[in-house]
Amino acid sequence: MLLMESYMCYCSVRLGVIIVSVLAIIRELSFSITLFALGVKVFEPFIDLLEHDAEYKDRKWVRKYISWCENDPEVLTAVSQIILYVHSGAAILSIYGAIKLRKWFLLPLAFCEFVYLIQITFLHIVLMIMLKKQINLGLLIILTLLGCFYILFVGYNACTCVAMFQIIGLVKSERYRELYGDDPFHPLAMRSTRPKDSERPLHVLRMHDMHDTNIDEEKRLSKLGLWPRRQPPVVSVLPVQAAYPQPQLKWWQQQARSTGDDHQPDPSVYRNWHTKELLNGVGGDVQRKSELNRRYAESQMHRWY
């Protein structure tokens, strides 16, 4: 799994390694020039803090460091300059490795950045412990936050070098070359259609073969527009409508089609009468009206349809 895919959420990891290398070169050369100009006087403020601190002035490593600065300033300056130029050389190698995609050229800068991370973290802790007795609380909080942010930034830069090492190993792998070609700067999935590319035979998946499960190849061909996308079946859920729908009947047409079967007969009207007698006008207005409507509807049905 890659540590990161972009640097500062905007730049590529390759560009991020170049930025880290340039910042490291500027930082190391600035401190080297200062050390050439002032010598071991650069360390005097830190030595003064150590000598006047009751907690650290009697430590063994503190006494060795102070005696080294006082007795052998030339050796201390030479060692410091060597460390600074080694770090700068590792940054130059990282720039070359990022441009040419040589992953082993990135490891020196990653190692130097991790060493610098440990060094700056230890120095920040010691300084905050010593300064808490000499400055007010507000300034101490500000310095602590600034130091923590700088430590996180240095650690992020070191992780960037490791991430670029992983990315180069990925693009140089056999599986990546099979899918995207030998040129990582112009992968096959992003190339424009050219005659020389069209002449190259493409691997077509056989969906009837259950053992052909190369999903990566299917994704690559889908991006190129060469993989046939299957259209989903369309199922209609609407009711079937007639080609010539029947017109909506008017109220008088619906009344003409009514046969009177839905009306409940009144027993008091035709209890002593026959049905035909009722239709001839003796009684039963409902039955007579319904029968007339039914006859009218049958004779006029062909006019409505």
Short mmCIF file of C-alpha atoms in Angstrom, two decimals:
data_model
loop_
_atom_site.label_atom_id
_atom_site.label_comp_id
_atom_site.label_asym_id
_atom_site.label_seq_id
_atom_site.Cartn_x
_atom_site.Cartn_y
_atom_site.Cartn_z
CA MET A 1 0.00 0.00 0.00
CA LEU A 2 1.33 3.44 -0.94
CA LEU A 3 2.02 5.93 1.82
CA MET A 4 0.59 8.78 -0.29
CA GLU A 5 -0.63 9.47 -3.81
CA SER A 6 -0.07 13.25 -3.88
CA TYR A 7 2.13 15.80 -2.15
CA MET A 8 0.32 18.50 -0.17
CA CYS A 9 -2.98 17.38 -1.78
CA TYR A 10 -2.06 19.10 -5.05
CA CYS A 11 1.37 18.17 -6.44
CA SER A 12 2.42 14.74 -7.62
CA VAL A 13 4.72 12.67 -5.43
CA ARG A 14 7.45 12.99 -8.04
CA LEU A 15 7.25 16.77 -7.91
CA GLY A 16 7.03 16.56 -4.11
CA VAL A 17 10.37 14.74 -3.93
CA ILE A 18 11.96 17.47 -6.05
CA ILE A 19 10.50 20.15 -3.76
CA VAL A 20 11.75 18.32 -0.65
CA SER A 21 15.21 18.01 -2.21
CA VAL A 22 15.38 21.69 -3.10
CA LEU A 23 14.28 22.70 0.41
CA ALA A 24 16.88 20.39 1.93
CA ILE A 25 19.64 21.85 -0.26
CA ILE A 26 18.67 25.42 0.67
CA ARG A 27 18.52 24.55 4.37
CA GLU A 28 21.86 22.73 4.46
CA LEU A 29 23.71 25.31 2.37
CA SER A 30 22.36 28.16 4.53
CA PHE A 31 23.56 26.50 7.72
CA SER A 32 26.90 25.65 6.06
CA ILE A 33 27.50 29.26 5.06
CA THR A 34 26.58 30.42 8.57
CA LEU A 35 28.95 27.88 10.06
CA PHE A 36 31.75 29.05 7.77
CA ALA A 37 31.14 32.67 8.73
CA LEU A 38 30.69 32.33 12.51
CA GLY A 39 32.29 29.00 13.33
CA VAL A 40 31.39 27.36 16.63
CA LYS A 41 29.87 30.63 17.87
CA VAL A 42 26.65 29.38 16.30
CA PHE A 43 26.37 26.85 19.15
CA GLU A 44 27.08 29.34 21.95
CA PRO A 45 23.40 30.25 22.69
CA PHE A 46 22.54 26.56 23.04
CA ILE A 47 25.64 25.91 25.19
CA ASP A 48 24.73 28.86 27.41
CA LEU A 49 21.24 27.44 27.97
CA LEU A 50 22.69 24.05 28.89
CA GLU A 51 25.22 25.48 31.36
CA HIS A 52 22.63 27.57 33.20
CA ASP A 53 19.99 24.86 33.39
CA ALA A 54 19.97 22.98 36.69
CA GLU A 55 18.52 19.84 35.13
CA TYR A 56 20.90 19.37 32.19
CA LYS A 57 24.18 21.06 33.15
CA ASP A 58 25.45 18.04 35.09
CA ARG A 59 24.46 15.44 32.50
CA LYS A 60 27.30 13.39 31.08
CA TRP A 61 26.44 13.93 27.41
CA VAL A 62 26.06 17.68 28.01
CA ARG A 63 29.54 17.94 29.54
CA LYS A 64 31.05 15.99 26.59
CA TYR A 65 29.34 18.22 24.07
CA ILE A 66 30.47 21.42 25.79
CA SER A 67 34.05 20.19 26.15
CA TRP A 68 34.09 19.18 22.47
CA CYS A 69 32.99 22.66 21.40
CA GLU A 70 35.58 24.34 23.64
CA ASN A 71 38.57 22.05 23.03
CA ASP A 72 38.11 20.94 19.37
CA PRO A 73 36.12 23.59 17.47
CA GLU A 74 37.83 22.73 14.17
CA VAL A 75 36.83 19.06 14.41
CA LEU A 76 33.24 19.99 15.29
CA THR A 77 33.08 22.39 12.35
CA ALA A 78 34.52 19.81 9.95
CA VAL A 79 32.12 17.08 11.10
CA SER A 80 29.16 19.44 10.81
CA GLN A 81 30.17 20.50 7.31
CA ILE A 82 30.54 16.89 6.19
CA ILE A 83 27.07 16.04 7.50
CA LEU A 84 25.57 19.07 5.77
CA TYR A 85 27.16 18.29 2.39
CA VAL A 86 26.24 14.62 2.63
CA HIS A 87 22.63 15.66 3.12
CA SER A 88 22.88 18.04 0.15
CA GLY A 89 24.41 15.31 -2.00
CA ALA A 90 21.58 12.94 -1.06
CA ALA A 91 19.09 15.62 -2.12
CA ILE A 92 20.79 15.99 -5.51
CA LEU A 93 20.68 12.22 -6.00
CA SER A 94 16.98 12.24 -5.14
CA ILE A 95 16.29 14.85 -7.79
CA TYR A 96 18.02 12.68 -10.37
CA GLY A 97 16.18 9.58 -9.15
CA ALA A 98 12.80 11.34 -9.32
CA ILE A 99 13.43 12.62 -12.86
CA LYS A 100 14.83 9.35 -14.23
CA LEU A 101 12.69 7.06 -12.03
CA ARG A 102 15.62 5.40 -10.22
CA LYS A 103 14.21 4.32 -6.88
CA TRP A 104 17.52 3.47 -5.18
CA PHE A 105 18.65 7.09 -5.52
CA LEU A 106 15.82 8.13 -3.19
CA LEU A 107 16.88 6.09 -0.18
CA PRO A 108 19.81 8.36 0.88
CA LEU A 109 17.53 11.40 1.16
CA ALA A 110 14.87 9.38 2.99
CA PHE A 111 17.50 8.19 5.50
CA CYS A 112 18.91 11.71 5.97
CA GLU A 113 15.43 13.16 6.45
CA PHE A 114 14.60 10.56 9.10
CA VAL A 115 17.86 11.28 10.93
CA TYR A 116 17.13 14.99 10.74
CA LEU A 117 13.61 14.30 12.07
CA ILE A 118 15.01 12.49 15.12
CA GLN A 119 17.57 15.23 15.68
CA ILE A 120 15.11 18.12 15.45
CA THR A 121 12.58 16.31 17.66
CA PHE A 122 15.16 15.72 20.39
CA LEU A 123 16.40 19.32 20.16
CA HIS A 124 12.85 20.70 20.33
CA ILE A 125 12.02 18.70 23.46
CA VAL A 126 15.21 19.77 25.25
CA LEU A 127 14.74 23.43 24.32
CA MET A 128 11.13 23.53 25.48
CA ILE A 129 12.08 21.98 28.82
CA MET A 130 14.81 24.59 29.33
CA LEU A 131 12.81 27.58 28.08
CA LYS A 132 9.73 26.93 30.19
CA LYS A 133 11.55 28.43 33.19
CA GLN A 134 12.70 31.55 31.33
CA ILE A 135 9.80 32.72 29.13
CA ASN A 136 6.10 33.30 29.76
CA LEU A 137 3.45 30.69 29.09
CA GLY A 138 1.97 32.29 25.96
CA LEU A 139 5.30 32.47 24.13
CA LEU A 140 6.11 28.92 25.23
CA ILE A 141 2.85 27.63 23.74
CA ILE A 142 3.51 29.43 20.45
CA LEU A 143 7.05 28.04 20.19
CA THR A 144 5.82 24.55 21.05
CA LEU A 145 3.16 24.64 18.33
CA LEU A 146 5.55 26.01 15.72
CA GLY A 147 8.12 23.36 16.56
CA CYS A 148 5.51 20.58 16.37
CA PHE A 149 4.31 21.76 12.97
CA TYR A 150 7.87 21.87 11.68
CA ILE A 151 8.53 18.35 13.00
CA LEU A 152 5.40 17.08 11.24
CA PHE A 153 6.49 18.77 8.04
CA VAL A 154 9.93 17.12 8.18
CA GLY A 155 8.33 13.72 8.81
CA TYR A 156 5.92 14.27 5.92
CA ASN A 157 8.85 15.03 3.62
CA ALA A 158 10.60 11.85 4.67
CA CYS A 159 7.42 9.84 3.97
CA THR A 160 7.24 11.49 0.53
CA CYS A 161 10.61 9.98 -0.40
CA VAL A 162 9.46 6.55 0.76
CA ALA A 163 6.20 6.90 -1.21
CA MET A 164 8.12 7.77 -4.37
CA PHE A 165 10.28 4.70 -3.82
CA GLN A 166 7.11 2.57 -3.68
CA ILE A 167 5.62 4.22 -6.78
CA ILE A 168 8.76 3.63 -8.85
CA GLY A 169 8.79 -0.01 -7.76
CA LEU A 170 5.15 -0.26 -8.83
CA VAL A 171 5.57 1.24 -12.30
CA LYS A 172 8.63 -0.95 -12.92
CA SER A 173 6.78 -4.16 -12.07
CA GLU A 174 5.88 -6.71 -14.74
CA ARG A 175 2.16 -6.52 -14.08
CA TYR A 176 2.10 -2.73 -14.56
CA ARG A 177 4.01 -3.08 -17.84
CA GLU A 178 1.56 -5.67 -19.10
CA LEU A 179 -1.41 -3.39 -18.40
CA TYR A 180 -0.07 0.08 -19.20
CA GLY A 181 3.05 -0.40 -21.30
CA ASP A 182 6.75 0.16 -20.71
CA ASP A 183 6.59 3.96 -20.59
CA PRO A 184 5.22 5.09 -17.18
CA PHE A 185 5.02 8.73 -18.35
CA HIS A 186 2.65 7.76 -21.18
CA PRO A 187 0.62 4.77 -19.99
CA LEU A 188 -1.33 2.80 -22.54
CA ALA A 189 -4.70 3.69 -21.04
CA MET A 190 -4.03 7.41 -21.61
CA ARG A 191 -2.49 7.29 -25.09
CA SER A 192 -4.29 8.84 -28.03
CA THR A 193 -5.36 6.60 -30.90
CA ARG A 194 -2.52 6.39 -33.40
CA PRO A 195 -1.91 4.10 -36.38
CA LYS A 196 0.90 2.27 -34.64
CA ASP A 197 -1.33 1.66 -31.63
CA SER A 198 -4.21 0.48 -33.78
CA GLU A 199 -1.99 -2.06 -35.48
CA ARG A 200 -1.14 -3.64 -32.16
CA PRO A 201 -3.43 -6.60 -31.44
CA LEU A 202 -5.57 -6.09 -28.37
CA HIS A 203 -6.35 -8.76 -25.89
CA VAL A 204 -10.09 -9.45 -26.00
CA LEU A 205 -11.70 -11.18 -23.08
CA ARG A 206 -13.80 -14.25 -23.71
CA MET A 207 -16.81 -13.91 -21.48
CA HIS A 208 -17.94 -17.45 -22.28
CA ASP A 209 -14.75 -18.75 -20.70
CA MET A 210 -15.28 -18.85 -16.95
CA HIS A 211 -11.51 -19.04 -16.30
CA ASP A 212 -10.79 -15.72 -18.05
CA THR A 213 -11.23 -13.33 -15.09
CA ASN A 214 -8.74 -10.59 -15.99
CA ILE A 215 -10.67 -7.71 -14.45
CA ASP A 216 -7.79 -5.25 -14.88
CA GLU A 217 -7.76 -5.83 -18.62
CA GLU A 218 -11.52 -5.31 -18.73
CA LYS A 219 -11.16 -1.96 -16.91
CA ARG A 220 -8.37 -0.85 -19.24
CA LEU A 221 -10.39 -1.68 -22.35
CA SER A 222 -13.42 0.06 -20.89
CA LYS A 223 -11.44 3.29 -20.53
CA LEU A 224 -10.34 2.99 -24.15
CA GLY A 225 -13.90 2.43 -25.28
CA LEU A 226 -12.98 -0.97 -26.71
CA TRP A 227 -14.89 -3.09 -24.25
CA PRO A 228 -18.49 -3.68 -25.40
CA ARG A 229 -20.82 -2.39 -22.76
CA ARG A 230 -23.90 -4.50 -22.40
CA GLN A 231 -27.10 -2.52 -22.37
CA PRO A 232 -29.44 -3.56 -19.56
CA PRO A 233 -32.74 -5.10 -20.68
CA VAL A 234 -35.67 -2.68 -20.65
CA VAL A 235 -38.79 -4.10 -19.05
CA SER A 236 -42.01 -2.15 -19.59
CA VAL A 237 -44.34 -1.97 -16.64
CA LEU A 238 -47.05 0.13 -18.35
CA PRO A 239 -50.38 -1.55 -19.15
CA VAL A 240 -51.04 -2.46 -22.76
CA GLN A 241 -53.18 0.16 -24.45
CA ALA A 242 -55.38 -0.38 -27.46
CA ALA A 243 -54.40 1.15 -30.79
CA TYR A 244 -57.76 2.99 -30.97
CA PRO A 245 -58.94 3.74 -27.44
CA GLN A 246 -62.65 3.96 -26.79
CA PRO A 247 -63.98 7.48 -26.26
CA GLN A 248 -65.32 8.42 -22.91
CA LEU A 249 -69.14 8.12 -22.83
CA LYS A 250 -71.38 11.03 -21.90
CA TRP A 251 -73.84 10.81 -19.05
CA TRP A 252 -76.80 10.28 -21.33
CA GLN A 253 -74.93 7.50 -23.18
CA GLN A 254 -74.14 5.78 -19.91
CA GLN A 255 -77.80 6.09 -18.95
CA ALA A 256 -78.81 4.55 -22.28
CA ARG A 257 -76.53 1.57 -21.69
CA SER A 258 -77.99 0.96 -18.26
CA THR A 259 -80.30 -2.09 -18.30
CA GLY A 260 -81.74 -1.60 -14.85
CA ASP A 261 -80.21 -4.77 -13.41
CA ASP A 262 -78.34 -2.72 -10.80
CA HIS A 263 -81.55 -1.23 -9.44
CA GLN A 264 -83.32 -3.17 -6.75
CA PRO A 265 -87.02 -3.60 -7.66
CA ASP A 266 -89.61 -2.32 -5.24
CA PRO A 267 -91.93 -5.21 -4.16
CA SER A 268 -94.78 -2.80 -3.45
CA VAL A 269 -94.88 -1.77 -7.13
CA TYR A 270 -95.17 -5.08 -8.97
CA ARG A 271 -96.19 -7.59 -6.29
CA ASN A 272 -99.46 -8.29 -8.13
CA TRP A 273 -98.20 -7.62 -11.65
CA HIS A 274 -96.26 -9.55 -14.26
CA THR A 275 -93.05 -8.14 -15.70
CA LYS A 276 -94.42 -7.75 -19.23
CA GLU A 277 -97.47 -6.03 -17.83
CA LEU A 278 -95.23 -3.61 -16.01
CA LEU A 279 -93.37 -2.85 -19.24
CA ASN A 280 -96.63 -2.16 -21.07
CA GLY A 281 -97.38 0.70 -18.73
CA VAL A 282 -99.36 -0.82 -15.92
CA GLY A 283 -96.69 0.05 -13.32
CA GLY A 284 -92.96 -0.02 -12.66
CA ASP A 285 -91.41 3.13 -14.07
CA VAL A 286 -87.87 1.92 -13.40
CA GLN A 287 -88.23 -1.32 -15.33
CA ARG A 288 -89.94 0.40 -18.25
CA LYS A 289 -87.31 3.14 -18.44
CA SER A 290 -84.49 0.66 -18.27
CA GLU A 291 -85.89 -1.48 -21.03
CA LEU A 292 -86.36 1.53 -23.29
CA ASN A 293 -82.79 2.68 -22.58
CA ARG A 294 -81.43 -0.74 -23.40
CA ARG A 295 -83.25 -0.88 -26.73
CA TYR A 296 -82.09 2.62 -27.59
CA ALA A 297 -78.52 1.75 -26.72
CA GLU A 298 -78.56 -1.36 -28.89
CA SER A 299 -79.90 0.54 -31.87
CA GLN A 300 -77.50 3.46 -31.48
CA MET A 301 -74.33 1.53 -30.50
CA HIS A 302 -72.88 1.58 -34.01
CA ARG A 303 -72.98 5.41 -34.02
CA TRP A 304 -70.75 5.67 -30.96
CA TYR A 305 -67.99 3.22 -32.04
#
